[in-house]
């Protein structure tokens, strides 16, 4: 029997949990030409959400392109990724590689395209862009987007381009931020969706008045999935394979993961691994959570071991006592930590998207299971096994 839950990957169709309101907002904005910034803590399903919204856009005759900058560690790779996204959006609309190759030179002045046949990937066919070596990176970036925009103008179409892990461009070259802004604002028929897993870095690009992208897009925050919707999803997935889950226990699962979609699927996957009957019990939920923590140990340990001493100490304090609005002397004294060191550690942890400051000015660890893991390690004096 196949496990009905998936995590750590892009999900779609019946594996994707609701988010109807968010899909509607995203589709409405991008179809209308309004660019958006979508941010959230890690593993909240931003990419899966945009994939779902893309289906709605295509049904409205909007061309869609997707770029993942995560593995783009050079300017050339960024430009090639942008060129491929523009080309693929047109190819998907034409439904023909040959038609695109024949007409590409009419829209793209510098970049040239060819067809690539990959025998190692089930004979997959893709478009291979070749950048102009006689022009600047800004010229190539302009051609990648203006070429698509020209096609859209000629055919009275609109497009939406998803730029995933967008904050990566400033890591590669700080000048790219201004270049992207200059060129993007000239594309009147393309809306952009800016995504990123580094929440603080991405937000800073759009809310800092000294940055090129200041107020360049509508900012949207992706929050937890509502308890009721997530509980319905979990019950339905278990029911699909003939396993009963009470409404009360389904709510308990959603509360345990704080509405976190990836953790919900991850926890339920671990529950499925251990269940030997047709009914989920509270014992299954608790055992599944423990097994999930064990599986996450290498990842959490890696995060914790990379932290400087003061930051790891603040994380421990927050895990054991958070949320915390005021760090009293009683809390920090055991670590012989002064106020300046505390503030520096908190600031760095927020930059790393590990700690968040709520509207009530209280600090807490963003990841609920990282919190639980730190508590367990602290309780077992560091002996939690992987």
mmCIF file of C-alpha atoms in Angstrom:
data_model
loop_
_atom_site.group_PDB
_atom_site.id
_atom_site.type_symbol
_atom_site.label_atom_id
_atom_site.label_comp_id
_atom_site.label_asym_id
_atom_site.label_seq_id
_atom_site.Cartn_x
_atom_site.Cartn_y
_atom_site.Cartn_z
ATOM 1 C CA UNK A 1 0.000 0.000 0.000
ATOM 2 C CA UNK A 2 1.484 3.342 -1.080
ATOM 3 C CA UNK A 3 2.026 6.046 1.518
ATOM 4 C CA UNK A 4 -0.654 8.704 0.854
ATOM 5 C CA UNK A 5 1.500 11.567 2.141
ATOM 6 C CA UNK A 6 4.396 13.423 0.495
ATOM 7 C CA UNK A 7 6.845 15.903 1.966
ATOM 8 C CA UNK A 8 10.069 17.646 1.010
ATOM 9 C CA UNK A 9 8.967 18.055 -2.594
ATOM 10 C CA UNK A 10 6.585 20.023 -4.782
ATOM 11 C CA UNK A 11 3.086 18.581 -4.455
ATOM 12 C CA UNK A 12 0.073 19.043 -6.696
ATOM 13 C CA UNK A 13 -3.410 17.715 -7.330
ATOM 14 C CA UNK A 14 -4.903 15.702 -4.483
ATOM 15 C CA UNK A 15 -1.578 15.848 -2.608
ATOM 16 C CA UNK A 16 -1.867 19.632 -2.339
ATOM 17 C CA UNK A 17 -3.828 20.923 0.645
ATOM 18 C CA UNK A 18 -6.428 23.566 -0.190
ATOM 19 C CA UNK A 19 -5.080 27.168 -0.058
ATOM 20 C CA UNK A 20 -8.014 28.186 -2.290
ATOM 21 C CA UNK A 21 -8.040 31.750 -0.993
ATOM 22 C CA UNK A 22 -4.304 32.199 -1.557
ATOM 23 C CA UNK A 23 -4.502 30.667 -5.054
ATOM 24 C CA UNK A 24 -7.318 33.064 -5.920
ATOM 25 C CA UNK A 25 -5.372 36.104 -4.667
ATOM 26 C CA UNK A 26 -2.200 35.134 -6.496
ATOM 27 C CA UNK A 27 -4.000 34.328 -9.744
ATOM 28 C CA UNK A 28 -6.011 37.553 -9.611
ATOM 29 C CA UNK A 29 -2.942 39.725 -9.046
ATOM 30 C CA UNK A 30 -0.633 38.117 -11.598
ATOM 31 C CA UNK A 31 -3.340 37.850 -14.269
ATOM 32 C CA UNK A 32 -4.017 41.549 -13.793
ATOM 33 C CA UNK A 33 -0.349 42.471 -14.207
ATOM 34 C CA UNK A 34 0.403 43.042 -10.510
ATOM 35 C CA UNK A 35 3.739 41.614 -9.351
ATOM 36 C CA UNK A 36 3.843 40.014 -5.896
ATOM 37 C CA UNK A 37 6.342 39.007 -3.220
ATOM 38 C CA UNK A 38 5.387 35.815 -1.433
ATOM 39 C CA UNK A 39 7.248 35.066 1.774
ATOM 40 C CA UNK A 40 6.843 32.624 4.636
ATOM 41 C CA UNK A 41 8.919 30.414 6.913
ATOM 42 C CA UNK A 42 10.659 27.474 5.246
ATOM 43 C CA UNK A 43 8.617 24.503 4.003
ATOM 44 C CA UNK A 44 5.309 26.349 3.958
ATOM 45 C CA UNK A 45 4.677 25.249 0.376
ATOM 46 C CA UNK A 46 5.344 28.479 -1.537
ATOM 47 C CA UNK A 47 6.547 26.724 -4.661
ATOM 48 C CA UNK A 48 3.707 24.175 -4.609
ATOM 49 C CA UNK A 49 1.263 27.048 -4.163
ATOM 50 C CA UNK A 50 2.637 28.884 -7.209
ATOM 51 C CA UNK A 51 2.464 25.682 -9.236
ATOM 52 C CA UNK A 52 -1.212 25.398 -8.289
ATOM 53 C CA UNK A 53 -1.827 29.053 -9.150
ATOM 54 C CA UNK A 54 -0.062 28.565 -12.490
ATOM 55 C CA UNK A 55 -2.800 26.181 -13.591
ATOM 56 C CA UNK A 56 -5.349 28.921 -13.044
ATOM 57 C CA UNK A 57 -3.225 31.413 -14.930
ATOM 58 C CA UNK A 58 -2.833 29.110 -17.920
ATOM 59 C CA UNK A 59 -6.569 28.496 -18.008
ATOM 60 C CA UNK A 60 -6.920 32.276 -18.348
ATOM 61 C CA UNK A 61 -4.522 32.234 -21.336
ATOM 62 C CA UNK A 62 -1.667 33.708 -19.292
ATOM 63 C CA UNK A 63 1.791 32.433 -20.251
ATOM 64 C CA UNK A 64 3.799 31.144 -17.284
ATOM 65 C CA UNK A 65 7.555 30.869 -16.760
ATOM 66 C CA UNK A 66 9.456 29.522 -13.772
ATOM 67 C CA UNK A 67 13.021 30.179 -12.600
ATOM 68 C CA UNK A 68 14.718 28.566 -9.606
ATOM 69 C CA UNK A 69 17.813 30.538 -8.669
ATOM 70 C CA UNK A 70 18.838 28.127 -5.900
ATOM 71 C CA UNK A 71 21.590 26.439 -7.935
ATOM 72 C CA UNK A 72 22.516 29.576 -9.893
ATOM 73 C CA UNK A 73 25.923 30.466 -8.459
ATOM 74 C CA UNK A 74 27.125 32.679 -11.311
ATOM 75 C CA UNK A 75 25.752 35.560 -13.346
ATOM 76 C CA UNK A 76 25.839 33.428 -16.476
ATOM 77 C CA UNK A 77 23.696 30.713 -14.870
ATOM 78 C CA UNK A 78 21.180 33.342 -13.750
ATOM 79 C CA UNK A 79 20.951 34.780 -17.275
ATOM 80 C CA UNK A 80 20.615 31.332 -18.838
ATOM 81 C CA UNK A 81 17.844 30.447 -16.372
ATOM 82 C CA UNK A 82 15.959 33.640 -17.227
ATOM 83 C CA UNK A 83 16.366 32.958 -20.950
ATOM 84 C CA UNK A 84 15.090 29.388 -20.615
ATOM 85 C CA UNK A 85 12.059 30.544 -18.611
ATOM 86 C CA UNK A 86 11.072 33.109 -21.249
ATOM 87 C CA UNK A 87 11.595 30.603 -24.052
ATOM 88 C CA UNK A 88 9.644 27.832 -22.326
ATOM 89 C CA UNK A 89 6.706 30.165 -21.664
ATOM 90 C CA UNK A 90 6.479 30.826 -25.408
ATOM 91 C CA UNK A 91 7.072 27.173 -26.377
ATOM 92 C CA UNK A 92 4.266 26.051 -24.047
ATOM 93 C CA UNK A 93 1.927 28.575 -25.646
ATOM 94 C CA UNK A 94 2.947 27.655 -29.214
ATOM 95 C CA UNK A 95 3.021 23.930 -28.350
ATOM 96 C CA UNK A 96 5.903 23.566 -30.766
ATOM 97 C CA UNK A 97 9.671 23.712 -30.354
ATOM 98 C CA UNK A 98 10.144 24.073 -34.097
ATOM 99 C CA UNK A 99 7.824 27.086 -34.377
ATOM 100 C CA UNK A 100 9.647 28.769 -31.519
ATOM 101 C CA UNK A 101 13.108 28.225 -33.021
ATOM 102 C CA UNK A 102 11.943 29.629 -36.363
ATOM 103 C CA UNK A 103 10.429 32.761 -34.815
ATOM 104 C CA UNK A 104 12.781 33.402 -31.864
ATOM 105 C CA UNK A 105 15.059 35.775 -33.799
ATOM 106 C CA UNK A 106 12.081 38.081 -34.394
ATOM 107 C CA UNK A 107 11.744 38.699 -30.649
ATOM 108 C CA UNK A 108 15.183 38.061 -29.142
ATOM 109 C CA UNK A 109 17.882 40.292 -30.608
ATOM 110 C CA UNK A 110 20.978 38.891 -28.890
ATOM 111 C CA UNK A 111 20.213 35.487 -27.400
ATOM 112 C CA UNK A 112 20.104 32.546 -29.781
ATOM 113 C CA UNK A 113 18.224 29.319 -29.137
ATOM 114 C CA UNK A 114 18.592 25.729 -30.253
ATOM 115 C CA UNK A 115 16.801 22.467 -29.470
ATOM 116 C CA UNK A 116 18.488 19.998 -27.126
ATOM 117 C CA UNK A 117 17.646 16.300 -27.179
ATOM 118 C CA UNK A 118 18.609 14.433 -24.006
ATOM 119 C CA UNK A 119 18.733 10.635 -24.521
ATOM 120 C CA UNK A 120 19.460 10.164 -20.804
ATOM 121 C CA UNK A 121 16.192 11.795 -19.771
ATOM 122 C CA UNK A 122 13.645 9.646 -21.612
ATOM 123 C CA UNK A 123 14.406 11.552 -24.785
ATOM 124 C CA UNK A 124 13.361 14.895 -23.299
ATOM 125 C CA UNK A 125 13.500 17.909 -25.576
ATOM 126 C CA UNK A 126 14.342 21.366 -24.253
ATOM 127 C CA UNK A 127 15.394 24.785 -25.476
ATOM 128 C CA UNK A 128 19.071 25.639 -25.115
ATOM 129 C CA UNK A 129 19.846 29.389 -24.971
ATOM 130 C CA UNK A 130 23.188 30.852 -26.021
ATOM 131 C CA UNK A 131 24.039 34.257 -24.561
ATOM 132 C CA UNK A 132 25.749 36.932 -26.611
ATOM 133 C CA UNK A 133 29.426 37.195 -25.654
ATOM 134 C CA UNK A 134 29.718 40.682 -27.159
ATOM 135 C CA UNK A 135 27.302 42.388 -24.787
ATOM 136 C CA UNK A 136 26.986 43.021 -21.061
ATOM 137 C CA UNK A 137 25.053 40.926 -18.571
ATOM 138 C CA UNK A 138 22.450 43.689 -18.400
ATOM 139 C CA UNK A 139 21.998 43.541 -22.188
ATOM 140 C CA UNK A 140 21.460 39.775 -22.066
ATOM 141 C CA UNK A 141 19.012 40.083 -19.166
ATOM 142 C CA UNK A 142 17.134 42.792 -21.050
ATOM 143 C CA UNK A 143 16.940 40.574 -24.135
ATOM 144 C CA UNK A 144 15.699 37.587 -22.119
ATOM 145 C CA UNK A 145 12.726 39.565 -20.803
ATOM 146 C CA UNK A 146 12.082 42.070 -23.579
ATOM 147 C CA UNK A 147 12.035 39.221 -26.096
ATOM 148 C CA UNK A 148 9.176 37.598 -24.214
ATOM 149 C CA UNK A 149 7.488 40.975 -23.787
ATOM 150 C CA UNK A 150 7.707 41.606 -27.543
ATOM 151 C CA UNK A 151 6.059 38.276 -28.262
ATOM 152 C CA UNK A 152 3.290 39.117 -25.791
ATOM 153 C CA UNK A 153 2.701 42.534 -27.355
ATOM 154 C CA UNK A 154 2.483 41.096 -30.848
ATOM 155 C CA UNK A 155 0.001 38.425 -29.773
ATOM 156 C CA UNK A 156 -1.935 40.548 -27.256
ATOM 157 C CA UNK A 157 -1.020 38.192 -24.397
ATOM 158 C CA UNK A 158 0.175 38.515 -20.819
ATOM 159 C CA UNK A 159 2.678 36.440 -18.839
ATOM 160 C CA UNK A 160 3.667 35.700 -15.263
ATOM 161 C CA UNK A 161 7.227 34.718 -14.354
ATOM 162 C CA UNK A 162 7.922 33.013 -11.015
ATOM 163 C CA UNK A 163 11.356 33.880 -9.623
ATOM 164 C CA UNK A 164 12.053 31.335 -6.881
ATOM 165 C CA UNK A 165 14.902 31.918 -4.387
ATOM 166 C CA UNK A 166 15.144 35.437 -5.790
ATOM 167 C CA UNK A 167 17.404 36.626 -2.961
ATOM 168 C CA UNK A 168 20.135 34.437 -4.475
ATOM 169 C CA UNK A 169 20.909 37.080 -7.119
ATOM 170 C CA UNK A 170 22.455 39.437 -4.551
ATOM 171 C CA UNK A 171 24.637 36.627 -3.243
ATOM 172 C CA UNK A 172 26.032 36.129 -6.743
ATOM 173 C CA UNK A 173 26.439 39.811 -7.640
ATOM 174 C CA UNK A 174 25.080 42.745 -5.659
ATOM 175 C CA UNK A 175 24.787 44.786 -8.872
ATOM 176 C CA UNK A 176 22.196 42.381 -10.270
ATOM 177 C CA UNK A 177 19.535 43.692 -7.911
ATOM 178 C CA UNK A 178 19.516 47.134 -9.539
ATOM 179 C CA UNK A 179 19.861 45.649 -13.029
ATOM 180 C CA UNK A 180 16.869 43.380 -12.504
ATOM 181 C CA UNK A 181 14.792 46.268 -11.181
ATOM 182 C CA UNK A 182 15.651 48.510 -14.129
ATOM 183 C CA UNK A 183 14.754 45.874 -16.690
ATOM 184 C CA UNK A 184 11.721 44.346 -14.970
ATOM 185 C CA UNK A 185 9.932 47.688 -14.684
ATOM 186 C CA UNK A 186 10.102 48.076 -18.475
ATOM 187 C CA UNK A 187 8.141 44.891 -19.183
ATOM 188 C CA UNK A 188 4.542 46.062 -19.408
ATOM 189 C CA UNK A 189 3.022 42.663 -20.181
ATOM 190 C CA UNK A 190 4.854 40.541 -17.605
ATOM 191 C CA UNK A 191 4.004 40.227 -13.918
ATOM 192 C CA UNK A 192 6.501 38.651 -11.534
ATOM 193 C CA UNK A 193 6.142 36.484 -8.441
ATOM 194 C CA UNK A 194 9.182 36.799 -6.180
ATOM 195 C CA UNK A 195 9.699 33.862 -3.801
ATOM 196 C CA UNK A 196 12.456 32.858 -1.413
ATOM 197 C CA UNK A 197 13.263 30.613 1.529
ATOM 198 C CA UNK A 198 15.387 33.311 3.185
ATOM 199 C CA UNK A 199 12.413 35.271 4.454
ATOM 200 C CA UNK A 200 14.329 38.147 6.064
ATOM 201 C CA UNK A 201 16.593 38.741 3.053
ATOM 202 C CA UNK A 202 13.676 38.673 0.605
ATOM 203 C CA UNK A 203 11.505 41.028 2.660
ATOM 204 C CA UNK A 204 14.390 43.446 3.102
ATOM 205 C CA UNK A 205 14.751 43.759 -0.666
ATOM 206 C CA UNK A 206 11.185 45.080 -0.951
ATOM 207 C CA UNK A 207 10.585 47.048 2.261
ATOM 208 C CA UNK A 208 13.902 48.895 2.597
ATOM 209 C CA UNK A 209 13.504 52.308 0.957
ATOM 210 C CA UNK A 210 17.181 52.319 0.028
ATOM 211 C CA UNK A 211 16.908 49.150 -2.069
ATOM 212 C CA UNK A 212 16.086 49.067 -5.813
ATOM 213 C CA UNK A 213 12.967 46.896 -5.385
ATOM 214 C CA UNK A 214 11.419 49.083 -2.687
ATOM 215 C CA UNK A 215 7.614 48.928 -3.125
ATOM 216 C CA UNK A 216 8.065 47.232 -6.519
ATOM 217 C CA UNK A 217 5.526 44.485 -5.771
ATOM 218 C CA UNK A 218 2.582 43.653 -3.538
ATOM 219 C CA UNK A 219 3.807 41.849 -0.440
ATOM 220 C CA UNK A 220 1.887 38.722 0.565
ATOM 221 C CA UNK A 221 2.624 36.642 3.640
ATOM 222 C CA UNK A 222 1.852 32.933 3.509
ATOM 223 C CA UNK A 223 0.675 31.797 6.910
ATOM 224 C CA UNK A 224 -0.205 28.390 8.369
ATOM 225 C CA UNK A 225 -3.057 26.408 6.820
ATOM 226 C CA UNK A 226 -6.260 26.777 8.826
ATOM 227 C CA UNK A 227 -6.836 24.022 11.355
ATOM 228 C CA UNK A 228 -10.150 22.894 9.850
ATOM 229 C CA UNK A 229 -8.854 22.671 6.289
ATOM 230 C CA UNK A 230 -5.686 20.821 7.271
ATOM 231 C CA UNK A 231 -7.654 18.377 9.458
ATOM 232 C CA UNK A 232 -10.050 17.662 6.561
ATOM 233 C CA UNK A 233 -7.115 17.039 4.244
ATOM 234 C CA UNK A 234 -5.428 14.619 6.666
ATOM 235 C CA UNK A 235 -8.657 12.672 7.278
ATOM 236 C CA UNK A 236 -9.324 12.436 3.542
ATOM 237 C CA UNK A 237 -5.819 11.153 2.750
ATOM 238 C CA UNK A 238 -6.031 8.440 5.411
ATOM 239 C CA UNK A 239 -9.566 7.530 4.344
ATOM 240 C CA UNK A 240 -8.351 7.067 0.767
ATOM 241 C CA UNK A 241 -6.440 3.966 1.894
ATOM 242 C CA UNK A 242 -9.118 2.744 4.299
ATOM 243 C CA UNK A 243 -7.647 4.099 7.537
ATOM 244 C CA UNK A 244 -9.932 5.863 10.010
ATOM 245 C CA UNK A 245 -8.836 9.031 11.825
ATOM 246 C CA UNK A 246 -11.183 10.757 14.254
ATOM 247 C CA UNK A 247 -11.870 14.450 13.904
ATOM 248 C CA UNK A 248 -10.391 15.040 17.341
ATOM 249 C CA UNK A 249 -7.116 13.322 16.484
ATOM 250 C CA UNK A 250 -6.933 15.083 13.113
ATOM 251 C CA UNK A 251 -7.179 18.398 14.958
ATOM 252 C CA UNK A 252 -4.507 17.212 17.374
ATOM 253 C CA UNK A 253 -2.147 16.558 14.453
ATOM 254 C CA UNK A 254 -2.768 20.031 13.008
ATOM 255 C CA UNK A 255 -2.201 21.647 16.388
ATOM 256 C CA UNK A 256 0.961 19.618 16.898
ATOM 257 C CA UNK A 257 2.436 20.978 13.652
ATOM 258 C CA UNK A 258 1.006 24.505 14.109
ATOM 259 C CA UNK A 259 -0.687 24.405 10.709
ATOM 260 C CA UNK A 260 2.640 23.728 8.994
ATOM 261 C CA UNK A 261 1.781 21.897 5.724
ATOM 262 C CA UNK A 262 5.101 20.095 5.198
ATOM 263 C CA UNK A 263 5.287 18.949 8.815
ATOM 264 C CA UNK A 264 1.668 17.772 8.653
ATOM 265 C CA UNK A 265 2.439 15.530 5.686
ATOM 266 C CA UNK A 266 5.724 14.466 7.265
ATOM 267 C CA UNK A 267 4.106 13.512 10.583
ATOM 268 C CA UNK A 268 1.266 11.652 8.883
ATOM 269 C CA UNK A 269 3.780 9.807 6.721
ATOM 270 C CA UNK A 270 5.542 8.594 9.872
ATOM 271 C CA UNK A 271 2.193 7.607 11.388
ATOM 272 C CA UNK A 272 1.440 5.563 8.267
ATOM 273 C CA UNK A 273 4.800 3.787 8.626
ATOM 274 C CA UNK A 274 3.957 2.424 12.068
ATOM 275 C CA UNK A 275 0.224 1.819 11.915
ATOM 276 C CA UNK A 276 -0.817 -1.839 11.956
ATOM 277 C CA UNK A 277 -4.573 -1.420 12.111
ATOM 278 C CA UNK A 278 -7.283 0.504 10.296
ATOM 279 C CA UNK A 279 -7.542 3.195 12.968
ATOM 280 C CA UNK A 280 -5.104 5.936 13.987
ATOM 281 C CA UNK A 281 -4.744 6.263 17.758
ATOM 282 C CA UNK A 282 -3.174 8.918 19.967
ATOM 283 C CA UNK A 283 -0.280 6.537 20.541
ATOM 284 C CA UNK A 284 0.362 6.477 16.787
ATOM 285 C CA UNK A 285 0.443 10.279 16.694
ATOM 286 C CA UNK A 286 2.934 10.526 19.557
ATOM 287 C CA UNK A 287 5.154 7.722 18.240
ATOM 288 C CA UNK A 288 5.022 9.249 14.770
ATOM 289 C CA UNK A 289 6.141 12.604 16.174
ATOM 290 C CA UNK A 290 9.095 10.988 17.966
ATOM 291 C CA UNK A 291 10.121 9.146 14.804
ATOM 292 C CA UNK A 292 9.855 12.375 12.852
ATOM 293 C CA UNK A 293 12.156 14.138 15.317
ATOM 294 C CA UNK A 294 14.665 11.323 14.958
ATOM 295 C CA UNK A 295 14.578 11.648 11.156
ATOM 296 C CA UNK A 296 15.048 15.421 11.425
ATOM 297 C CA UNK A 297 17.983 15.135 13.832
ATOM 298 C CA UNK A 298 20.761 15.335 11.177
ATOM 299 C CA UNK A 299 19.210 18.500 9.737
ATOM 300 C CA UNK A 300 18.583 20.139 13.114
ATOM 301 C CA UNK A 301 21.978 19.128 14.440
ATOM 302 C CA UNK A 302 23.593 20.701 11.376
ATOM 303 C CA UNK A 303 21.757 23.969 12.033
ATOM 304 C CA UNK A 304 22.619 23.963 15.731
ATOM 305 C CA UNK A 305 26.284 23.051 15.295
ATOM 306 C CA UNK A 306 26.843 25.939 12.881
ATOM 307 C CA UNK A 307 25.608 28.498 15.404
ATOM 308 C CA UNK A 308 28.108 30.499 17.483
ATOM 309 C CA UNK A 309 27.959 29.788 21.223
ATOM 310 C CA UNK A 310 25.802 32.792 22.193
ATOM 311 C CA UNK A 311 23.274 32.111 19.453
ATOM 312 C CA UNK A 312 22.932 28.453 20.453
ATOM 313 C CA UNK A 313 22.430 29.551 24.055
ATOM 314 C CA UNK A 314 19.650 31.981 23.069
ATOM 315 C CA UNK A 315 18.007 29.242 21.002
ATOM 316 C CA UNK A 316 18.068 26.973 24.058
ATOM 317 C CA UNK A 317 16.533 29.678 26.256
ATOM 318 C CA UNK A 318 13.769 30.277 23.705
ATOM 319 C CA UNK A 319 13.094 26.560 23.261
ATOM 320 C CA UNK A 320 12.760 26.030 26.992
ATOM 321 C CA UNK A 321 10.945 29.257 27.959
ATOM 322 C CA UNK A 322 9.638 30.931 24.805
ATOM 323 C CA UNK A 323 7.894 32.903 23.573
ATOM 324 C CA UNK A 324 9.808 35.553 25.517
ATOM 325 C CA UNK A 325 9.098 39.249 25.528
ATOM 326 C CA UNK A 326 11.677 40.202 28.167
ATOM 327 C CA UNK A 327 14.848 38.209 28.820
ATOM 328 C CA UNK A 328 15.198 38.470 32.570
ATOM 329 C CA UNK A 329 18.459 38.176 34.444
ATOM 330 C CA UNK A 330 17.253 34.819 35.750
ATOM 331 C CA UNK A 331 17.067 33.472 32.184
ATOM 332 C CA UNK A 332 20.453 34.634 30.903
ATOM 333 C CA UNK A 333 22.526 34.507 34.101
ATOM 334 C CA UNK A 334 23.219 30.732 33.886
ATOM 335 C CA UNK A 335 24.964 31.423 30.570
ATOM 336 C CA UNK A 336 26.968 34.409 31.907
ATOM 337 C CA UNK A 337 25.541 36.460 29.064
ATOM 338 C CA UNK A 338 25.357 40.235 29.047
ATOM 339 C CA UNK A 339 22.656 42.336 27.410
ATOM 340 C CA UNK A 340 24.803 43.417 24.404
ATOM 341 C CA UNK A 341 25.666 39.783 23.614
ATOM 342 C CA UNK A 342 21.995 38.817 23.939
ATOM 343 C CA UNK A 343 20.831 41.525 21.537
ATOM 344 C CA UNK A 344 23.530 40.653 19.012
ATOM 345 C CA UNK A 345 22.606 36.969 19.129
ATOM 346 C CA UNK A 346 18.890 37.734 18.702
ATOM 347 C CA UNK A 347 19.591 40.016 15.765
ATOM 348 C CA UNK A 348 21.734 37.388 14.021
ATOM 349 C CA UNK A 349 19.172 34.646 14.633
ATOM 350 C CA UNK A 350 16.437 36.779 13.086
ATOM 351 C CA UNK A 351 18.665 37.419 10.060
ATOM 352 C CA UNK A 352 19.024 33.654 9.726
ATOM 353 C CA UNK A 353 15.219 33.194 9.884
ATOM 354 C CA UNK A 354 15.535 31.015 12.963
ATOM 355 C CA UNK A 355 13.935 33.446 15.420
ATOM 356 C CA UNK A 356 10.986 35.737 14.820
ATOM 357 C CA UNK A 357 9.696 38.760 16.727
ATOM 358 C CA UNK A 358 5.916 38.722 16.937
ATOM 359 C CA UNK A 359 3.487 41.631 16.898
ATOM 360 C CA UNK A 360 3.403 41.511 20.692
ATOM 361 C CA UNK A 361 7.219 42.032 20.702
ATOM 362 C CA UNK A 362 7.874 38.510 21.963
ATOM 363 C CA UNK A 363 10.610 36.344 20.488
ATOM 364 C CA UNK A 364 10.103 32.716 19.461
ATOM 365 C CA UNK A 365 11.717 30.023 17.309
ATOM 366 C CA UNK A 366 9.987 29.840 13.938
ATOM 367 C CA UNK A 367 10.249 26.086 13.523
ATOM 368 C CA UNK A 368 8.046 24.286 16.089
ATOM 369 C CA UNK A 369 9.868 20.986 15.722
ATOM 370 C CA UNK A 370 13.285 22.586 16.001
ATOM 371 C CA UNK A 371 11.991 23.950 19.310
ATOM 372 C CA UNK A 372 10.881 20.470 20.347
ATOM 373 C CA UNK A 373 14.175 18.946 19.228
ATOM 374 C CA UNK A 374 16.241 21.443 21.258
ATOM 375 C CA UNK A 375 14.126 20.683 24.325
ATOM 376 C CA UNK A 376 14.692 16.978 23.852
ATOM 377 C CA UNK A 377 18.435 17.382 23.377
ATOM 378 C CA UNK A 378 18.639 19.641 26.428
ATOM 379 C CA UNK A 379 16.606 17.216 28.508
ATOM 380 C CA UNK A 380 18.734 14.250 27.444
ATOM 381 C CA UNK A 381 21.931 16.282 27.899
ATOM 382 C CA UNK A 382 22.813 16.097 24.228
ATOM 383 C CA UNK A 383 22.403 12.329 23.943
ATOM 384 C CA UNK A 384 19.522 12.354 21.437
ATOM 385 C CA UNK A 385 20.504 9.790 18.829
ATOM 386 C CA UNK A 386 20.333 10.194 15.071
#
